One Martini backbone bead per residue (centre of mass of N, CA, C, O) as a GRO file, in nm:
protein
  117
    1MET     BB    1   0.095   0.038   0.025
    2GLU     BB    2   0.054   0.364  -0.063
    3HIS     BB    3   0.150   0.676   0.045
    4GLN     BB    4   0.023   0.987   0.090
    5ILE     BB    5   0.089   1.317   0.059
    6HIS     BB    6   0.017   1.575   0.301
    7TYR     BB    7  -0.030   1.928   0.246
    8THR     BB    8  -0.126   2.230   0.427
    9GLY     BB    9   0.086   2.424   0.441
   10ALA     BB   10   0.122   2.718   0.568
   11MET     BB   11   0.134   2.892   0.880
   12ASP     BB   12   0.002   3.223   0.765
   13VAL     BB   13  -0.270   3.284   0.906
   14ARG     BB   14  -0.400   3.573   1.057
   15CYS     BB   15  -0.566   3.684   1.312
   16GLN     BB   16  -0.733   3.988   1.350
   17SER     BB   17  -0.777   3.975   1.671
   18CYS     BB   18  -0.507   3.789   1.801
   19GLY     BB   19  -0.271   3.661   1.592
   20ALA     BB   20  -0.314   3.388   1.519
   21LEU     BB   21  -0.213   3.094   1.369
   22ARG     BB   22  -0.302   2.940   1.048
   23PHE     BB   23  -0.443   2.766   0.813
   24GLN     BB   24  -0.608   2.823   0.528
   25ARG     BB   25  -0.826   2.562   0.571
   26GLU     BB   26  -0.888   2.647   0.848
   27GLN     BB   27  -1.195   2.670   1.067
   28LEU     BB   28  -1.107   2.792   1.313
   29ASN     BB   29  -1.209   2.988   1.608
   30CYS     BB   30  -0.996   3.099   1.834
   31CYS     BB   31  -1.165   3.390   1.959
   32HIS     BB   32  -1.440   3.475   1.862
   33ASN     BB   33  -1.381   3.758   1.745
   34GLY     BB   34  -1.254   3.871   2.039
   35LYS     BB   35  -1.415   3.742   2.295
   36VAL     BB   36  -1.140   3.603   2.356
   37SER     BB   37  -0.904   3.673   2.630
   38LEU     BB   38  -0.568   3.634   2.700
   39PRO     BB   39  -0.313   3.648   2.882
   40PRO     BB   40  -0.004   3.686   2.886
   41LEU     BB   41   0.270   3.528   2.907
   42GLN     BB   42   0.494   3.440   3.117
   43LYS     BB   43   0.797   3.438   3.210
   44TYR     BB   44   1.050   3.264   3.252
   45PRO     BB   45   1.238   3.137   3.459
   46GLU     BB   46   1.568   3.174   3.475
   47ASN     BB   47   1.654   2.873   3.523
   48LEU     BB   48   1.492   2.766   3.275
   49ARG     BB   49   1.612   2.943   3.052
   50LEU     BB   50   1.902   2.832   3.089
   51LEU     BB   51   1.839   2.536   3.011
   52PHE     BB   52   1.763   2.623   2.708
   53ASN     BB   53   2.027   2.842   2.640
   54ALA     BB   54   2.271   2.735   2.753
   55ASP     BB   55   2.628   2.602   2.747
   56SER     BB   56   2.610   2.406   2.961
   57ALA     BB   57   2.614   2.091   3.086
   58GLU     BB   58   2.337   2.104   3.224
   59ALA     BB   59   2.176   2.210   2.978
   60SER     BB   60   2.249   1.984   2.783
   61ASN     BB   61   2.132   1.755   2.954
   62PHE     BB   62   1.844   1.860   2.959
   63ARG     BB   63   1.793   1.856   2.647
   64GLN     BB   64   1.860   1.546   2.611
   65ASN     BB   65   1.627   1.470   2.862
   66ILE     BB   66   1.337   1.600   2.833
   67ARG     BB   67   1.159   1.351   2.767
   68ASN     BB   68   1.212   1.201   3.030
   69TYR     BB   69   1.098   1.415   3.219
   70ASN     BB   70   0.817   1.422   3.098
   71SER     BB   71   0.753   1.123   3.148
   72ALA     BB   72   0.780   1.130   3.454
   73PHE     BB   73   0.541   1.332   3.499
   74ALA     BB   74   0.325   1.162   3.344
   75PHE     BB   75   0.363   0.918   3.568
   76ALA     BB   76   0.215   1.049   3.766
   77SER     BB   77  -0.012   1.098   3.986
   78PHE     BB   78  -0.361   1.144   3.984
   79GLY     BB   79  -0.559   1.425   4.106
   80ALA     BB   80  -0.915   1.448   4.192
   81ASN     BB   81  -1.247   1.556   4.171
   82ILE     BB   82  -1.453   1.292   4.103
   83ARG     BB   83  -1.751   1.294   3.899
   84PRO     BB   84  -2.009   1.126   3.823
   85PRO     BB   85  -2.230   1.101   3.598
   86PRO     BB   86  -2.545   1.120   3.538
   87GLY     BB   87  -2.677   0.835   3.478
   88ARG     BB   88  -2.643   0.687   3.177
   89GLY     BB   89  -2.367   0.544   3.015
   90PRO     BB   90  -2.081   0.630   2.927
   91PHE     BB   91  -1.786   0.687   3.054
   92CYS     BB   92  -1.675   0.999   3.194
   93LEU     BB   93  -1.450   1.229   3.278
   94ARG     BB   94  -1.516   1.430   3.573
   95LEU     BB   95  -1.413   1.749   3.668
   96GLN     BB   96  -1.350   1.933   3.977
   97GLY     BB   97  -1.148   2.183   3.977
   98GLN     BB   98  -0.845   2.070   4.071
   99THR     BB   99  -0.545   1.941   3.955
  100TYR     BB  100  -0.304   1.671   4.017
  101HIS     BB  101   0.047   1.591   4.074
  102TYR     BB  102   0.207   1.303   4.202
  103ALA     BB  103   0.549   1.289   4.329
  104SER     BB  104   0.780   1.108   4.448
  105ASN     BB  105   1.065   1.031   4.567
  106LEU     BB  106   1.335   0.882   4.417
  107HIS     BB  107   1.526   0.944   4.690
  108ALA     BB  108   1.474   0.806   4.966
  109ASP     BB  109   1.577   0.766   5.292
  110ASP     BB  110   1.369   0.539   5.310
  111PRO     BB  111   1.350   0.229   5.169
  112ASP     BB  112   1.030   0.190   5.227
  113GLU     BB  113   0.960   0.474   5.056
  114ARG     BB  114   1.025   0.367   4.785
  115ARG     BB  115   0.889   0.529   4.494
  116TYR     BB  116   0.681   0.566   4.199
  117GLY     BB  117   0.414   0.800   4.136
   0.00000   0.00000   0.00000
């Protein structure tokens, strides 16, 4: 079976209301014509910015292993106030309030306390 290449073109169409970029044939309405406005992103903390931009051995190690770090946090335990939906039907996860990721110490002082996730 031969695969066809699909090219959507450049992401170069700018929303007139918020400035977001989209593809020419994309039909999404990113900000509902200016009705939704998000505050600007805050600047990275300096120590995190240095890990991405510096030429140090520590920064280089961070960039080489960033996927591993991301996977480690993704493997953390998930906590939330989960409310089952009323009625019958297929289960869907319904969260209320804030969600949390719990990650225990990788190197605990007490050997009986060592665990991950």
